[in-house]
CSV table of C-alpha atoms in Angstrom, one decimal:
chain,number,residue,atom,x,y,z
A,1,UNK,CA,119.1,110.8,96.9
A,2,UNK,CA,116.0,109.8,94.9
A,3,UNK,CA,112.5,110.7,96.0
A,4,UNK,CA,109.9,108.2,94.9
A,5,UNK,CA,107.4,110.4,93.1
A,6,UNK,CA,104.0,109.4,91.7
A,7,UNK,CA,102.9,110.1,88.2
A,8,UNK,CA,100.5,112.9,87.4
A,9,UNK,CA,97.1,111.5,86.3
A,10,UNK,CA,96.8,111.7,82.5
A,11,UNK,CA,93.1,112.7,82.9
A,12,UNK,CA,94.2,116.2,84.0
A,13,UNK,CA,96.0,116.9,80.7
A,14,UNK,CA,94.4,119.8,78.8
A,15,UNK,CA,92.5,121.2,81.8
A,16,UNK,CA,93.8,124.8,82.4
A,17,UNK,CA,92.0,124.8,85.7
A,18,UNK,CA,93.6,121.6,87.1
A,19,UNK,CA,94.8,122.3,90.6
A,20,UNK,CA,97.0,120.2,92.9
A,21,UNK,CA,95.4,120.2,96.3
A,22,UNK,CA,97.7,118.0,98.4
A,23,UNK,CA,100.9,116.1,98.6
A,24,UNK,CA,101.9,113.6,101.3
A,25,UNK,CA,105.2,111.9,102.1
A,26,UNK,CA,106.6,109.6,104.7
A,27,UNK,CA,110.1,110.8,105.5
A,28,UNK,CA,112.3,110.3,108.6
A,29,UNK,CA,109.5,108.1,110.0
A,30,UNK,CA,106.9,110.9,110.0
A,31,UNK,CA,104.1,112.2,107.7
A,32,UNK,CA,104.9,115.5,105.8
A,33,UNK,CA,102.2,117.2,103.8
A,34,UNK,CA,101.8,120.2,101.5
A,35,UNK,CA,98.2,121.5,101.2
A,36,UNK,CA,96.5,124.2,99.1
A,37,UNK,CA,94.3,125.7,101.7
A,38,UNK,CA,91.8,128.4,101.0
A,39,UNK,CA,91.1,127.6,97.3
A,40,UNK,CA,87.4,127.2,97.8
A,41,UNK,CA,87.0,130.0,100.4
A,42,UNK,CA,89.1,132.4,98.2
A,43,UNK,CA,87.3,131.6,95.0
A,44,UNK,CA,85.4,134.6,93.5
A,45,UNK,CA,81.6,134.3,94.4
A,46,UNK,CA,82.2,131.0,96.2
A,47,UNK,CA,79.3,129.6,98.2
A,48,UNK,CA,81.3,126.5,99.1
A,49,UNK,CA,82.3,125.9,102.7
A,50,UNK,CA,86.0,125.2,102.9
A,51,UNK,CA,85.7,122.6,105.6
A,52,UNK,CA,82.9,120.7,103.9
A,53,UNK,CA,84.9,120.8,100.6
A,54,UNK,CA,87.9,119.2,102.3
A,55,UNK,CA,85.6,116.6,103.9
A,56,UNK,CA,84.4,115.7,100.4
A,57,UNK,CA,87.9,115.6,99.0
A,58,UNK,CA,89.1,113.3,101.8
A,59,UNK,CA,86.1,111.0,101.4
A,60,UNK,CA,86.7,110.9,97.6
A,61,UNK,CA,90.4,110.2,98.3
A,62,UNK,CA,89.4,107.3,100.7
A,63,UNK,CA,87.2,105.9,97.9
A,64,UNK,CA,90.0,106.0,95.5
A,65,UNK,CA,92.3,104.2,98.0
A,66,UNK,CA,89.6,101.5,98.5
A,67,UNK,CA,89.1,101.1,94.7
A,68,UNK,CA,92.9,100.9,94.2
A,69,UNK,CA,93.2,98.2,96.9
A,70,UNK,CA,90.4,96.3,95.2
A,71,UNK,CA,92.4,96.4,91.9
A,72,UNK,CA,95.8,95.6,93.4
A,73,UNK,CA,94.8,93.2,96.2
A,74,UNK,CA,91.4,91.9,95.2
A,75,UNK,CA,89.7,93.4,98.3
A,76,UNK,CA,86.0,94.3,98.3
A,77,UNK,CA,85.7,98.1,97.7
A,78,UNK,CA,82.9,98.7,100.3
A,79,UNK,CA,84.6,96.6,103.0
A,80,UNK,CA,87.9,98.3,102.4
A,81,UNK,CA,86.3,101.8,102.5
A,82,UNK,CA,84.5,100.9,105.7
A,83,UNK,CA,87.8,99.8,107.3
A,84,UNK,CA,89.5,103.0,106.1
A,85,UNK,CA,86.6,105.1,107.6
A,86,UNK,CA,86.8,103.2,110.9
A,87,UNK,CA,90.5,103.8,111.1
A,88,UNK,CA,90.1,107.4,110.2
A,89,UNK,CA,87.5,107.9,113.0
A,90,UNK,CA,89.5,106.0,115.5
A,91,UNK,CA,92.7,108.0,114.7
A,92,UNK,CA,90.8,111.2,114.7
A,93,UNK,CA,89.8,110.7,118.4
A,94,UNK,CA,93.3,110.0,119.6
A,95,UNK,CA,96.2,112.3,118.8
A,96,UNK,CA,99.1,110.0,118.5
A,97,UNK,CA,101.6,112.6,117.4
A,98,UNK,CA,101.9,116.3,117.6
A,99,UNK,CA,100.9,118.1,114.4
A,100,UNK,CA,103.3,120.9,113.4
A,101,UNK,CA,103.7,123.1,110.4
A,102,UNK,CA,103.3,126.6,109.0
A,103,UNK,CA,101.4,128.4,106.4
A,104,UNK,CA,103.9,130.0,104.0
A,105,UNK,CA,103.6,133.7,103.0
């Protein structure tokens, strides 16, 4: 079996502090994720709110998706981002599937 993996961004080369924050897969018809939770909260002398940091990360991720769709499909970045945001807000209100998982030791 071959898993379709994405390449590591070349921009992270040479940064000893580069940290992978999330991975996501669609498998067996469901979303599966691996998250690095607590990185900001556990950082020494951190004044960063973990929830706000994840909010910023997810917003930046949505902007990257919108930018990628503009490049690959010719869609307008701002319109695409607005559609992603609306879909996020809509799907946040209605839990369509049960979220399960565990935090490893």
